[in-house]
mmCIF file of C-alpha atoms and ligand atoms in Angstrom:
data_model
loop_
_atom_site.group_PDB
_atom_site.id
_atom_site.type_symbol
_atom_site.label_atom_id
_atom_site.label_comp_id
_atom_site.label_asym_id
_atom_site.label_seq_id
_atom_site.Cartn_x
_atom_site.Cartn_y
_atom_site.Cartn_z
ATOM 1 C CA UNK A 15 68.180 18.025 26.880
ATOM 2 C CA UNK A 16 67.039 17.755 23.290
ATOM 3 C CA UNK A 17 67.918 20.525 20.871
ATOM 4 C CA UNK A 18 64.618 22.376 21.017
ATOM 5 C CA UNK A 19 60.928 21.716 20.617
ATOM 6 C CA UNK A 20 60.805 23.783 17.421
ATOM 7 C CA UNK A 21 64.043 23.702 15.444
ATOM 8 C CA UNK A 22 66.230 20.670 14.833
ATOM 9 C CA UNK A 23 69.933 20.180 15.321
ATOM 10 C CA UNK A 24 71.738 17.736 13.035
ATOM 11 C CA UNK A 25 75.435 16.985 13.418
ATOM 12 C CA UNK A 26 77.788 15.224 11.027
ATOM 13 C CA UNK A 27 80.792 13.436 12.505
ATOM 14 C CA UNK A 28 83.616 11.223 11.316
ATOM 15 C CA UNK A 29 87.331 10.789 11.113
ATOM 16 C CA UNK A 30 89.579 12.553 8.657
ATOM 17 C CA UNK A 31 88.700 12.105 4.996
ATOM 18 C CA UNK A 32 85.304 10.614 5.836
ATOM 19 C CA UNK A 33 83.567 12.891 3.329
ATOM 20 C CA UNK A 34 81.703 15.230 5.649
ATOM 21 C CA UNK A 35 81.854 18.101 3.169
ATOM 22 C CA UNK A 36 79.975 16.242 0.398
ATOM 23 C CA UNK A 37 77.490 14.829 2.896
ATOM 24 C CA UNK A 38 76.779 18.287 4.309
ATOM 25 C CA UNK A 39 76.254 19.762 0.841
ATOM 26 C CA UNK A 40 73.755 17.054 -0.102
ATOM 27 C CA UNK A 41 71.886 17.405 3.185
ATOM 28 C CA UNK A 42 71.790 21.150 2.916
ATOM 29 C CA UNK A 43 70.200 20.999 -0.542
ATOM 30 C CA UNK A 44 67.608 18.443 0.590
ATOM 31 C CA UNK A 45 66.594 20.441 3.674
ATOM 32 C CA UNK A 46 66.421 23.784 1.873
ATOM 33 C CA UNK A 47 64.293 22.155 -0.863
ATOM 34 C CA UNK A 48 61.686 21.530 1.835
ATOM 35 C CA UNK A 49 61.428 25.243 2.501
ATOM 36 C CA UNK A 50 62.975 24.968 5.962
ATOM 37 C CA UNK A 51 65.265 27.761 7.184
ATOM 38 C CA UNK A 52 68.691 26.173 7.568
ATOM 39 C CA UNK A 53 71.725 27.464 9.431
ATOM 40 C CA UNK A 54 74.941 25.666 8.537
ATOM 41 C CA UNK A 55 77.942 25.846 10.803
ATOM 42 C CA UNK A 56 81.071 24.030 11.889
ATOM 43 C CA UNK A 57 83.130 23.206 14.941
ATOM 44 C CA UNK A 58 85.467 24.424 16.116
ATOM 45 C CA UNK A 59 84.353 27.729 14.601
ATOM 46 C CA UNK A 60 81.108 29.241 13.398
ATOM 47 C CA UNK A 61 81.469 32.569 15.240
ATOM 48 C CA UNK A 62 84.227 35.214 15.064
ATOM 49 C CA UNK A 63 85.626 34.077 18.419
ATOM 50 C CA UNK A 64 85.225 30.409 17.468
ATOM 51 C CA UNK A 65 87.031 30.876 14.150
ATOM 52 C CA UNK A 66 89.923 32.601 15.969
ATOM 53 C CA UNK A 67 90.068 29.668 18.401
ATOM 54 C CA UNK A 68 90.011 27.268 15.431
ATOM 55 C CA UNK A 69 93.070 28.925 13.927
ATOM 56 C CA UNK A 70 94.896 28.654 17.223
ATOM 57 C CA UNK A 71 93.904 24.995 17.639
ATOM 58 C CA UNK A 72 94.879 23.860 14.152
ATOM 59 C CA UNK A 73 98.128 25.815 13.777
ATOM 60 C CA UNK A 74 100.985 23.272 13.812
ATOM 61 C CA UNK A 75 103.272 25.953 15.275
ATOM 62 C CA UNK A 76 101.594 25.585 18.686
ATOM 63 C CA UNK A 77 102.210 22.863 21.228
ATOM 64 C CA UNK A 78 98.824 22.597 22.943
ATOM 65 C CA UNK A 79 98.372 20.251 25.910
ATOM 66 C CA UNK A 80 95.337 17.961 25.894
ATOM 67 C CA UNK A 81 93.540 19.853 28.679
ATOM 68 C CA UNK A 82 93.921 23.198 26.880
ATOM 69 C CA UNK A 83 92.777 21.597 23.646
ATOM 70 C CA UNK A 84 89.592 20.348 25.309
ATOM 71 C CA UNK A 85 88.892 23.678 26.993
ATOM 72 C CA UNK A 86 89.443 25.587 23.753
ATOM 73 C CA UNK A 87 87.015 23.266 21.935
ATOM 74 C CA UNK A 88 84.429 24.041 24.611
ATOM 75 C CA UNK A 89 85.204 27.769 24.587
ATOM 76 C CA UNK A 90 84.397 27.838 20.874
ATOM 77 C CA UNK A 91 81.331 25.640 21.460
ATOM 78 C CA UNK A 92 79.922 27.807 24.276
ATOM 79 C CA UNK A 93 80.151 30.791 21.963
ATOM 80 C CA UNK A 94 78.534 28.926 19.050
ATOM 81 C CA UNK A 95 75.659 27.569 21.123
ATOM 82 C CA UNK A 96 74.769 30.975 22.554
ATOM 83 C CA UNK A 97 75.356 33.127 19.472
ATOM 84 C CA UNK A 98 74.140 30.833 16.716
ATOM 85 C CA UNK A 99 72.586 27.480 17.598
ATOM 86 C CA UNK A 100 70.193 28.347 20.433
ATOM 87 C CA UNK A 101 68.782 31.477 18.716
ATOM 88 C CA UNK A 102 68.304 29.565 15.447
ATOM 89 C CA UNK A 103 66.496 26.687 17.152
ATOM 90 C CA UNK A 104 64.338 29.114 19.112
ATOM 91 C CA UNK A 105 63.064 30.760 15.941
ATOM 92 C CA UNK A 106 62.306 27.339 14.439
ATOM 93 C CA UNK A 107 65.285 27.104 12.070
ATOM 94 C CA UNK A 108 67.227 23.897 11.597
ATOM 95 C CA UNK A 109 70.938 23.775 12.270
ATOM 96 C CA UNK A 110 73.347 21.535 10.385
ATOM 97 C CA UNK A 111 76.753 21.384 11.997
ATOM 98 C CA UNK A 112 80.019 19.890 10.819
ATOM 99 C CA UNK A 113 80.950 18.267 14.168
ATOM 100 C CA UNK A 114 79.633 18.942 17.677
ATOM 101 C CA UNK A 115 80.274 17.654 21.216
ATOM 102 C CA UNK A 116 80.676 14.022 20.115
ATOM 103 C CA UNK A 117 83.937 15.158 18.486
ATOM 104 C CA UNK A 118 85.314 16.164 21.892
ATOM 105 C CA UNK A 119 84.444 12.739 23.307
ATOM 106 C CA UNK A 120 86.082 11.092 20.273
ATOM 107 C CA UNK A 121 89.236 13.242 19.843
ATOM 108 C CA UNK A 122 89.999 14.534 23.332
ATOM 109 C CA UNK A 123 88.428 11.541 25.123
ATOM 110 C CA UNK A 124 89.324 8.631 22.824
ATOM 111 C CA UNK A 125 92.299 10.188 21.054
ATOM 112 C CA UNK A 126 93.991 12.077 23.915
ATOM 113 C CA UNK A 127 92.748 9.866 26.737
ATOM 114 C CA UNK A 128 91.005 12.557 28.794
ATOM 115 C CA UNK A 129 88.548 11.122 31.303
ATOM 116 C CA UNK A 130 85.046 11.220 29.789
ATOM 117 C CA UNK A 131 83.630 12.476 33.095
ATOM 118 C CA UNK A 132 85.450 15.803 32.597
ATOM 119 C CA UNK A 133 84.057 16.132 29.080
ATOM 120 C CA UNK A 134 80.546 15.278 30.249
ATOM 121 C CA UNK A 135 80.819 17.914 32.979
ATOM 122 C CA UNK A 136 81.874 20.571 30.462
ATOM 123 C CA UNK A 137 79.031 19.504 28.188
ATOM 124 C CA UNK A 138 76.486 19.931 31.003
ATOM 125 C CA UNK A 139 77.840 23.320 31.952
ATOM 126 C CA UNK A 140 78.844 24.967 28.673
ATOM 127 C CA UNK A 141 76.874 23.354 25.853
ATOM 128 C CA UNK A 142 73.905 21.403 27.154
ATOM 129 C CA UNK A 143 72.297 20.788 23.780
ATOM 130 C CA UNK A 144 72.063 17.361 22.177
ATOM 131 C CA UNK A 145 71.619 16.940 18.449
ATOM 132 C CA UNK A 146 68.319 15.418 17.335
ATOM 133 C CA UNK A 147 70.227 13.388 14.773
ATOM 134 C CA UNK A 148 73.927 12.580 14.373
ATOM 135 C CA UNK A 149 75.347 11.006 11.242
ATOM 136 C CA UNK A 150 78.610 9.198 11.819
ATOM 137 C CA UNK A 151 80.538 8.763 8.577
ATOM 138 C CA UNK A 152 82.665 5.772 9.416
ATOM 139 C CA UNK A 153 85.722 4.996 7.336
ATOM 140 C CA UNK A 154 88.868 2.960 7.809
ATOM 141 C CA UNK A 155 91.649 5.217 9.118
ATOM 142 C CA UNK A 156 94.108 4.404 6.325
ATOM 143 C CA UNK A 157 91.479 4.945 3.653
ATOM 144 C CA UNK A 158 90.546 8.344 5.080
ATOM 145 C CA UNK A 159 94.198 9.237 5.313
ATOM 146 C CA UNK A 160 94.752 8.295 1.648
ATOM 147 C CA UNK A 161 91.839 10.520 0.606
ATOM 148 C CA UNK A 162 93.353 13.479 2.424
ATOM 149 C CA UNK A 163 96.711 12.792 0.819
ATOM 150 C CA UNK A 164 94.934 12.857 -2.557
ATOM 151 C CA UNK A 165 93.404 16.229 -1.712
ATOM 152 C CA UNK A 166 96.864 17.691 -1.073
ATOM 153 C CA UNK A 167 97.625 20.768 1.057
ATOM 154 C CA UNK A 168 99.347 21.065 4.407
ATOM 155 C CA UNK A 169 98.253 18.974 7.366
ATOM 156 C CA UNK A 170 96.983 20.880 10.381
ATOM 157 C CA UNK A 171 98.166 20.258 13.948
ATOM 158 C CA UNK A 172 95.612 17.524 14.656
ATOM 159 C CA UNK A 173 95.914 15.872 11.231
ATOM 160 C CA UNK A 174 99.614 15.360 12.015
ATOM 161 C CA UNK A 175 98.777 12.879 14.775
ATOM 162 C CA UNK A 176 99.833 9.250 14.413
ATOM 163 C CA UNK A 177 97.595 6.520 13.058
ATOM 164 C CA UNK A 178 96.911 4.978 16.496
ATOM 165 C CA UNK A 179 95.437 8.318 17.626
ATOM 166 C CA UNK A 180 92.899 8.166 14.774
ATOM 167 C CA UNK A 181 92.151 4.497 15.517
ATOM 168 C CA UNK A 182 91.209 5.505 19.078
ATOM 169 C CA UNK A 183 89.096 8.388 17.726
ATOM 170 C CA UNK A 184 87.240 6.005 15.422
ATOM 171 C CA UNK A 185 86.663 3.473 18.207
ATOM 172 C CA UNK A 186 85.326 6.212 20.512
ATOM 173 C CA UNK A 187 82.891 7.429 17.850
ATOM 174 C CA UNK A 188 81.656 3.893 17.254
ATOM 175 C CA UNK A 189 81.148 3.315 20.981
ATOM 176 C CA UNK A 190 79.059 6.478 21.191
ATOM 177 C CA UNK A 191 76.925 5.355 18.253
ATOM 178 C CA UNK A 192 76.280 2.004 19.933
ATOM 179 C CA UNK A 193 75.422 3.724 23.223
ATOM 180 C CA UNK A 194 72.871 6.082 21.611
ATOM 181 C CA UNK A 195 71.273 4.204 18.710
ATOM 182 C CA UNK A 196 68.192 6.435 18.686
ATOM 183 C CA UNK A 197 70.290 9.537 17.912
ATOM 184 C CA UNK A 198 73.119 8.101 15.788
ATOM 185 C CA UNK A 199 73.010 6.728 12.264
ATOM 186 C CA UNK A 200 76.255 5.142 11.111
ATOM 187 C CA UNK A 201 77.050 5.455 7.404
ATOM 188 C CA UNK A 202 79.629 3.229 5.722
ATOM 189 C CA UNK A 203 81.784 6.038 4.327
ATOM 190 C CA UNK A 204 84.252 3.677 2.650
ATOM 191 C CA UNK A 205 81.842 3.395 -0.285
ATOM 192 C CA UNK A 206 82.005 5.460 -3.471
ATOM 193 C CA UNK A 207 80.870 9.061 -3.049
ATOM 194 C CA UNK A 208 77.493 8.470 -4.785
ATOM 195 C CA UNK A 209 76.672 5.542 -2.495
ATOM 196 C CA UNK A 210 77.611 7.550 0.612
ATOM 197 C CA UNK A 211 75.438 10.457 -0.541
ATOM 198 C CA UNK A 212 72.510 8.112 -1.200
ATOM 199 C CA UNK A 213 72.856 6.591 2.282
ATOM 200 C CA UNK A 214 73.063 10.032 3.890
ATOM 201 C CA UNK A 215 69.962 11.237 2.062
ATOM 202 C CA UNK A 216 68.039 8.101 3.012
ATOM 203 C CA UNK A 217 68.778 8.753 6.691
ATOM 204 C CA UNK A 218 67.762 12.368 6.319
ATOM 205 C CA UNK A 219 64.540 11.401 4.535
ATOM 206 C CA UNK A 220 63.615 9.056 7.330
ATOM 207 C CA UNK A 221 64.247 11.805 9.903
ATOM 208 C CA UNK A 222 62.336 14.385 7.885
ATOM 209 C CA UNK A 223 59.326 12.130 7.649
ATOM 210 C CA UNK A 224 59.351 11.762 11.440
ATOM 211 C CA UNK A 225 59.712 15.479 12.063
ATOM 212 C CA UNK A 226 57.597 17.239 9.459
HETATM 213 N N1 LIG B 28 88.116 18.451 16.697
HETATM 214 C C1 LIG B 28 88.441 17.989 17.965
HETATM 215 O O1 LIG B 28 89.533 17.463 18.174
HETATM 216 N N2 LIG B 28 87.534 18.133 18.976
HETATM 217 C C2 LIG B 28 86.334 18.740 18.804
HETATM 218 O O2 LIG B 28 85.557 18.860 19.757
HETATM 219 C C3 LIG B 28 86.023 19.222 17.484
HETATM 220 C C4 LIG B 28 86.923 19.049 16.465
HETATM 221 C C5 LIG B 28 84.713 19.896 17.244
HETATM 222 C C6 LIG B 28 88.962 20.204 12.597
HETATM 223 O O3 LIG B 28 87.762 19.643 12.229
HETATM 224 C C7 LIG B 28 89.669 19.304 13.567
HETATM 225 O O4 LIG B 28 89.178 19.542 14.894
HETATM 226 C C8 LIG B 28 89.454 17.847 13.310
HETATM 227 C C9 LIG B 28 88.775 17.304 14.552
HETATM 228 C C10 LIG B 28 89.104 18.310 15.599
HETATM 229 N N3 LIG B 28 90.745 17.260 13.173
HETATM 230 N N4 LIG B 28 91.103 16.286 12.550
HETATM 231 N N5 LIG B 28 91.776 15.531 12.055
HETATM 232 P P1 LIG B 28 87.283 19.603 10.700
HETATM 233 O O5 LIG B 28 86.036 18.800 10.682
HETATM 234 O O6 LIG B 28 87.211 20.975 10.185
HETATM 235 O O7 LIG B 28 88.499 18.922 9.935
HETATM 236 P P2 LIG B 28 88.651 17.515 9.357
HETATM 237 O O8 LIG B 28 87.925 16.415 10.010
HETATM 238 O O9 LIG B 28 90.122 17.382 9.331
HETATM 239 O O10 LIG B 28 87.954 17.664 7.954
HETATM 240 P P3 LIG B 28 88.324 16.836 6.712
HETATM 241 O O11 LIG B 28 89.527 16.009 6.877
HETATM 242 O O12 LIG B 28 88.334 17.807 5.613
HETATM 243 O O13 LIG B 28 87.181 15.794 6.625
HETATM 244 P P4 LIG B 28 85.981 15.709 5.657
HETATM 245 O O14 LIG B 28 85.201 16.987 5.690
HETATM 246 O O15 LIG B 28 85.243 14.495 6.039
HETATM 247 O O16 LIG B 28 86.682 15.549 4.274
HETATM 248 P P5 LIG B 28 86.152 15.928 2.843
HETATM 249 O O17 LIG B 28 86.750 17.220 2.402
HETATM 250 O O18 LIG B 28 84.711 15.798 2.712
HETATM 251 O O19 LIG B 28 86.852 14.750 2.042
HETATM 252 C C11 LIG B 28 88.251 14.603 2.069
HETATM 253 C C12 LIG B 28 88.769 14.175 0.684
HETATM 254 O O20 LIG B 28 88.223 12.889 0.377
HETATM 255 C C13 LIG B 28 88.344 15.118 -0.436
HETATM 256 O O21 LIG B 28 89.366 15.186 -1.379
HETATM 257 C C14 LIG B 28 87.131 14.405 -1.024
HETATM 258 O O22 LIG B 28 86.958 14.727 -2.367
HETATM 259 C C15 LIG B 28 87.505 12.950 -0.823
HETATM 260 N N6 LIG B 28 86.343 12.066 -0.646
HETATM 261 C C16 LIG B 28 85.261 12.313 0.125
HETATM 262 N N7 LIG B 28 84.394 11.278 0.076
HETATM 263 C C17 LIG B 28 84.944 10.369 -0.763
HETATM 264 C C18 LIG B 28 84.518 9.076 -1.216
HETATM 265 N N8 LIG B 28 83.381 8.518 -0.813
HETATM 266 N N9 LIG B 28 85.334 8.419 -2.066
HETATM 267 C C19 LIG B 28 86.517 8.961 -2.457
HETATM 268 N N10 LIG B 28 86.977 10.171 -2.071
HETATM 269 C C20 LIG B 28 86.190 10.869 -1.228
#
């Protein structure tokens, strides 16, 4: 099922340090400049329950098994879809989200090795909305890692995973982009920030001209 006949759902995905924050800020400004109502959110999170689940998921003090991790991601997502995304799309607003269900296929499927059929079943049942457009910011794992190191701060529970985990996440994202070329646009996020922003805005422009 597509997002909705009226509003539009755009998701931004990528590995750690891919530059999602800058991309989201540039997209937000471009969409708002068109006079469109925009709701910006993130996953896991975006609702009071979702943000509480996020804290639980990212706290390095917890040992969370892969199955619980997946179910918690979908618990937060079910809440977000019903409280925020679906109502926004129904009133014609656009939704820009920092990650969505593709992240579960990439991290819990690719990274943790959970069978994709389980994830697809949860998607059908708990969050049956597909983004109209997904930008995948693709960057080499070591380069993304170096950017995060430059940013400083403590690493959360998932960021503490080993490099091979993030290589599997990246490969899973890339497979999804190949499988759904009409929805995905892959951005080379290894470039300088200005070049990444320009590429992101070009993709958005192309989508906007199709939709408005
Ligand atoms: N997760 C999951 O496992 N399953 C799911 O279903 C979902 C999520 C939905 C939290 O997500 C974690 O949840 C995440 C996936 C998992 N775990 N990991 N790892 P998140 O999106 O909130 O967290 P994140 O991916 O860790 O965010 P991030 O590392 O902050 O990524 P980012 O937003 O892309 O990073 P950034 O802040 O934009 O950039 C990072 C640094 O690089 C910063 O200092 C920038 O100034 C710098 N940067 C950015 N772009 C450039 C360029 N082009 N050149 C140089 N430096 C740059």
